[in-house]
Each structure stands twice: as C-alpha cells, then as structure tokens.
PDB file of C-alpha atoms in Angstrom:
ATOM      1  CA  MET A   1     -75.569   2.456  10.825  1.00 48.00           C
ATOM      2  CA  LYS A   2     -76.329   5.809  12.306  1.00 51.00           C
ATOM      3  CA  VAL A   3     -72.818   5.930  13.662  1.00 52.00           C
ATOM      4  CA  ASN A   4     -71.356   5.889  10.149  1.00 57.00           C
ATOM      5  CA  SER A   5     -73.602   8.678   9.005  1.00 53.00           C
ATOM      6  CA  THR A   6     -72.567  10.865  11.928  1.00 53.00           C
ATOM      7  CA  ASN A   7     -68.916  10.270  11.123  1.00 55.00           C
ATOM      8  CA  ASN A   8     -69.508  11.391   7.534  1.00 56.00           C
ATOM      9  CA  GLU A   9     -71.227  14.542   8.774  1.00 55.00           C
ATOM     10  CA  GLU A  10     -68.327  15.323  11.109  1.00 54.00           C
ATOM     11  CA  ASN A  11     -65.792  14.927   8.288  1.00 57.00           C
ATOM     12  CA  LYS A  12     -67.536  17.619   6.270  1.00 58.00           C
ATOM     13  CA  LYS A  13     -67.254  20.150   9.075  1.00 56.00           C
ATOM     14  CA  PRO A  14     -64.140  22.283   9.141  1.00 57.00           C
ATOM     15  CA  GLY A  15     -61.591  21.291  11.739  1.00 56.00           C
ATOM     16  CA  PRO A  16     -59.144  23.402  13.706  1.00 56.00           C
ATOM     17  CA  ALA A  17     -56.506  25.249  11.698  1.00 57.00           C
ATOM     18  CA  GLY A  18     -53.516  23.064  10.804  1.00 54.00           C
ATOM     19  CA  SER A  19     -55.202  19.878  12.023  1.00 55.00           C
ATOM     20  CA  GLY A  20     -54.660  18.115   8.710  1.00 55.00           C
ATOM     21  CA  GLU A  21     -58.188  16.769   8.692  1.00 51.00           C
ATOM     22  CA  GLN A  22     -60.481  16.975   5.739  1.00 54.00           C
ATOM     23  CA  GLY A  23     -62.347  20.219   5.535  1.00 52.00           C
ATOM     24  CA  THR A  24     -59.637  22.534   6.866  1.00 52.00           C
ATOM     25  CA  GLY A  25     -60.103  24.918   4.025  1.00 53.00           C
ATOM     26  CA  GLN A  26     -57.284  23.636   1.822  1.00 51.00           C
ATOM     27  CA  ASN A  27     -58.131  21.860  -1.378  1.00 52.00           C
ATOM     28  CA  SER A  28     -55.820  18.899  -0.971  1.00 51.00           C
ATOM     29  CA  THR A  29     -57.203  16.886  -3.865  1.00 53.00           C
ATOM     30  CA  GLY A  30     -56.398  19.532  -6.481  1.00 50.00           C
ATOM     31  CA  ALA A  31     -52.805  20.021  -5.365  1.00 50.00           C
ATOM     32  CA  GLY A  32     -52.106  16.291  -5.192  1.00 49.00           C
ATOM     33  CA  GLU A  33     -53.323  15.631  -8.702  1.00 51.00           C
ATOM     34  CA  SER A  34     -51.038  18.205 -10.290  1.00 54.00           C
ATOM     35  CA  ARG A  35     -47.954  16.768  -8.547  1.00 57.00           C
ATOM     36  CA  LYS A  36     -48.661  13.157  -9.490  1.00 68.00           C
ATOM     37  CA  GLY A  37     -48.463  13.778 -13.208  1.00 70.00           C
ATOM     38  CA  ALA A  38     -45.142  15.707 -13.189  1.00 81.00           C
ATOM     39  CA  THR A  39     -41.897  13.732 -13.055  1.00 83.00           C
ATOM     40  CA  PRO A  40     -38.733  15.305 -11.654  1.00 82.00           C
ATOM     41  CA  ARG A  41     -36.176  16.375 -14.229  1.00 82.00           C
ATOM     42  CA  LEU A  42     -32.522  15.462 -13.787  1.00 80.00           C
ATOM     43  CA  VAL A  43     -30.388  18.577 -13.659  1.00 77.00           C
ATOM     44  CA  GLU A  44     -26.632  18.639 -14.097  1.00 73.00           C
ATOM     45  CA  ARG A  45     -24.819  21.420 -12.320  1.00 70.00           C
ATOM     46  CA  VAL A  46     -22.194  23.352 -14.182  1.00 66.00           C
ATOM     47  CA  THR A  47     -19.027  24.135 -12.280  1.00 67.00           C
ATOM     48  CA  ALA A  48     -15.742  25.635 -13.293  1.00 66.00           C
ATOM     49  CA  LEU A  49     -13.844  22.848 -11.519  1.00 64.00           C
ATOM     50  CA  ARG A  50     -15.163  19.944 -13.617  1.00 65.00           C
ATOM     51  CA  GLY A  51     -12.335  17.578 -14.460  1.00 66.00           C
ATOM     52  CA  GLN A  52      -9.992  19.309 -12.044  1.00 68.00           C
ATOM     53  CA  SER A  53      -8.166  17.463  -9.284  1.00 70.00           C
ATOM     54  CA  ILE A  54      -7.107  18.486  -5.811  1.00 74.00           C
ATOM     55  CA  ALA A  55      -3.858  16.506  -6.029  1.00 75.00           C
ATOM     56  CA  HIS A  56      -0.685  17.597  -7.800  1.00 76.00           C
ATOM     57  CA  PRO A  57      -0.532  16.833 -11.525  1.00 76.00           C
ATOM     58  CA  ARG A  58       1.043  13.501 -12.472  1.00 81.00           C
ATOM     59  CA  GLN A  59       4.735  13.644 -13.272  1.00 83.00           C
ATOM     60  CA  PRO A  60       6.834  11.337 -15.455  1.00 86.00           C
ATOM     61  CA  LYS A  61       8.502   8.360 -13.762  1.00 86.00           C
ATOM     62  CA  SER A  62      11.998   9.668 -14.478  1.00 87.00           C
ATOM     63  CA  VAL A  63      11.234  12.853 -12.549  1.00 85.00           C
ATOM     64  CA  LEU A  64       9.767  10.842  -9.662  1.00 82.00           C
ATOM     65  CA  ARG A  65      12.839   8.583  -9.537  1.00 83.00           C
ATOM     66  CA  ARG A  66      15.190  11.554  -9.546  1.00 83.00           C
ATOM     67  CA  MET A  67      13.200  13.196  -6.764  1.00 83.00           C
ATOM     68  CA  THR A  68      13.177   9.940  -4.788  1.00 81.00           C
ATOM     69  CA  MET A  69      16.934   9.612  -5.012  1.00 80.00           C
ATOM     70  CA  SER A  70      17.377  13.214  -3.889  1.00 80.00           C
ATOM     71  CA  ASP A  71      14.887  12.628  -1.056  1.00 80.00           C
ATOM     72  CA  ILE A  72      16.761   9.510   0.074  1.00 80.00           C
ATOM     73  CA  TYR A  73      20.205  11.062   0.121  1.00 79.00           C
ATOM     74  CA  ASP A  74      19.105  14.497   1.333  1.00 81.00           C
ATOM     75  CA  LYS A  75      20.809  15.739   4.475  1.00 77.00           C
ATOM     76  CA  ASP A  76      17.550  16.310   6.378  1.00 78.00           C
ATOM     77  CA  ALA A  77      15.519  13.532   4.784  1.00 75.00           C
ATOM     78  CA  GLU A  78      12.193  12.428   6.193  1.00 77.00           C
ATOM     79  CA  ILE A  79      13.492   8.854   6.280  1.00 75.00           C
ATOM     80  CA  PRO A  80      17.131   8.765   7.453  1.00 81.00           C
ATOM     81  CA  TYR A  81      18.194   6.315   4.745  1.00 83.00           C
ATOM     82  CA  VAL A  82      21.883   7.249   4.865  1.00 84.00           C
ATOM     83  CA  LYS A  83      22.040   6.565   8.608  1.00 85.00           C
ATOM     84  CA  PHE A  84      20.145   3.295   8.144  1.00 88.00           C
ATOM     85  CA  GLU A  85      22.458   2.265   5.313  1.00 89.00           C
ATOM     86  CA  ALA A  86      25.526   2.958   7.459  1.00 91.00           C
ATOM     87  CA  ALA A  87      24.095   1.020  10.411  1.00 93.00           C
ATOM     88  CA  ALA A  88      23.131  -1.932   8.197  1.00 95.00           C
ATOM     89  CA  ARG A  89      26.581  -1.950   6.576  1.00 96.00           C
ATOM     90  CA  ASP A  90      28.250  -1.914  10.024  1.00 97.00           C
ATOM     91  CA  LEU A  91      26.038  -4.789  11.190  1.00 97.00           C
ATOM     92  CA  ILE A  92      26.754  -6.918   8.101  1.00 97.00           C
ATOM     93  CA  CYS A  93      30.482  -6.223   8.288  1.00 97.00           C
ATOM     94  CA  SER A  94      30.631  -7.130  11.970  1.00 97.00           C
ATOM     95  CA  LEU A  95      28.742 -10.383  11.291  1.00 97.00           C
ATOM     96  CA  MET A  96      31.141 -11.246   8.454  1.00 97.00           C
ATOM     97  CA  GLU A  97      34.180 -10.505  10.636  1.00 97.00           C
ATOM     98  CA  ARG A  98      32.748 -12.710  13.395  1.00 97.00           C
ATOM     99  CA  GLN A  99      32.144 -15.508  10.887  1.00 97.00           C
ATOM    100  CA  ASP A 100      35.732 -15.161   9.620  1.00 97.00           C
ATOM    101  CA  ARG A 101      37.079 -15.369  13.203  1.00 97.00           C
ATOM    102  CA  MET A 102      34.944 -18.438  13.901  1.00 97.00           C
ATOM    103  CA  ASN A 103      36.153 -20.123  10.696  1.00 97.00           C
ATOM    104  CA  GLU A 104      39.760 -19.345  11.647  1.00 97.00           C
ATOM    105  CA  GLU A 105      39.254 -20.847  15.133  1.00 97.00           C
ATOM    106  CA  ILE A 106      37.691 -23.974  13.627  1.00 97.00           C
ATOM    107  CA  PHE A 107      40.621 -24.288  11.217  1.00 97.00           C
ATOM    108  CA  TYR A 108      43.115 -23.978  14.111  1.00 97.00           C
ATOM    109  CA  LYS A 109      41.276 -26.649  16.136  1.00 97.00           C
ATOM    110  CA  MET A 110      41.211 -29.000  13.132  1.00 97.00           C
ATOM    111  CA  ASN A 111      44.979 -28.553  12.656  1.00 96.00           C
ATOM    112  CA  ASP A 112      45.575 -29.113  16.376  1.00 96.00           C
ATOM    113  CA  LEU A 113      43.450 -32.296  16.345  1.00 96.00           C
ATOM    114  CA  ALA A 114      45.252 -33.539  13.207  1.00 95.00           C
ATOM    115  CA  SER A 115      48.639 -33.013  14.824  1.00 95.00           C
ATOM    116  CA  ARG A 116      47.493 -34.765  18.050  1.00 95.00           C
ATOM    117  CA  VAL A 117      46.160 -37.740  16.083  1.00 95.00           C
ATOM    118  CA  GLY A 118      49.488 -37.866  14.218  1.00 93.00           C
ATOM    119  CA  ASP A 119      51.394 -37.796  17.516  1.00 92.00           C
ATOM    120  CA  LEU A 120      49.215 -40.577  18.957  1.00 93.00           C
ATOM    121  CA  GLU A 121      49.749 -42.750  15.878  1.00 92.00           C
ATOM    122  CA  GLU A 122      53.542 -42.255  16.077  1.00 91.00           C
ATOM    123  CA  GLY A 123      53.507 -43.095  19.803  1.00 88.00           C
ATOM    124  CA  ARG A 124      51.459 -46.203  19.191  1.00 87.00           C
ATOM    125  CA  THR A 125      53.708 -47.482  16.446  1.00 86.00           C
ATOM    126  CA  SER A 126      56.810 -46.817  18.507  1.00 83.00           C
ATOM    127  CA  GLU A 127      55.381 -48.623  21.575  1.00 78.00           C
ATOM    128  CA  GLY A 128      53.908 -51.544  19.648  1.00 69.00           C
ATOM    129  CA  GLY A 129      56.986 -51.976  17.556  1.00 57.00           C
ATOM    130  CA  GLY A 130      55.609 -54.452  15.059  1.00 52.00           C
ATOM    131  CA  GLU A 131      52.817 -52.602  13.442  1.00 51.00           C
TER     132      GLU A 131
END
C-alpha cells in the first residue's frame, strides 16, 4: 500500500517541461472542460464561382449536329471519315462485282451442263432407236 501512496506523491510533483505528465504547470482540466461544451459550427464558404462550370456551355442539338457534319466532312478532320467512306465504298463495290462475276460463271456452267445433258439424251435416243 505504501507503493500507491508514493506514486500519488510523485504525480503531484512537477515533471520536466513538455513531458505531458500531470503537474507540468498547465491547467489541463480547465481547458478540456471549455472545449467539451462547444460544438463546431458548420460554415459555408462564399465564392464567386458558385454554380459555374469549367466545361463549355451546353449548346442546342441542332448546332451540335451541324458542327458534327462539318467536322466529319472537313478537309483536315480529326477522324478521316471521307477517306474511310471512300475505302468502304470501294470494298463493297468490289465485293458486289465479284459476286456478279461468280453468278455469271455459275449461270454459264448451268447452261453448259443443260446443253450436255440435252446432247446425251439425243445421243441415247438415236442409239437406242425405240425409246
């Protein structure tokens, strides 16, 4: 029990400066009580830019469409749409021409096969005689 009493006596003695122990010369209980009762107030800052935007103002859709069309067909456009359109048109046209040539070849082969079958039937009837 003596140990506890010596600890209490040591706590009352001032400690080194800035040690944070009780008895350093600062009245910590008085300052803490005044802060506990006060609640922080919410403060709204006033700025001249309230409601302002960094981006460009919104434009009507008709203006955006007109600008888009001019951007697409511009000579030095960011996206070379005119060149892409020409290349796509050339590709589609070449595929259609190839399909037309293939259809023509198939038609010629069908006509050739029809004429050969006709020739074979005539030769068979002429050789068989009775049919």
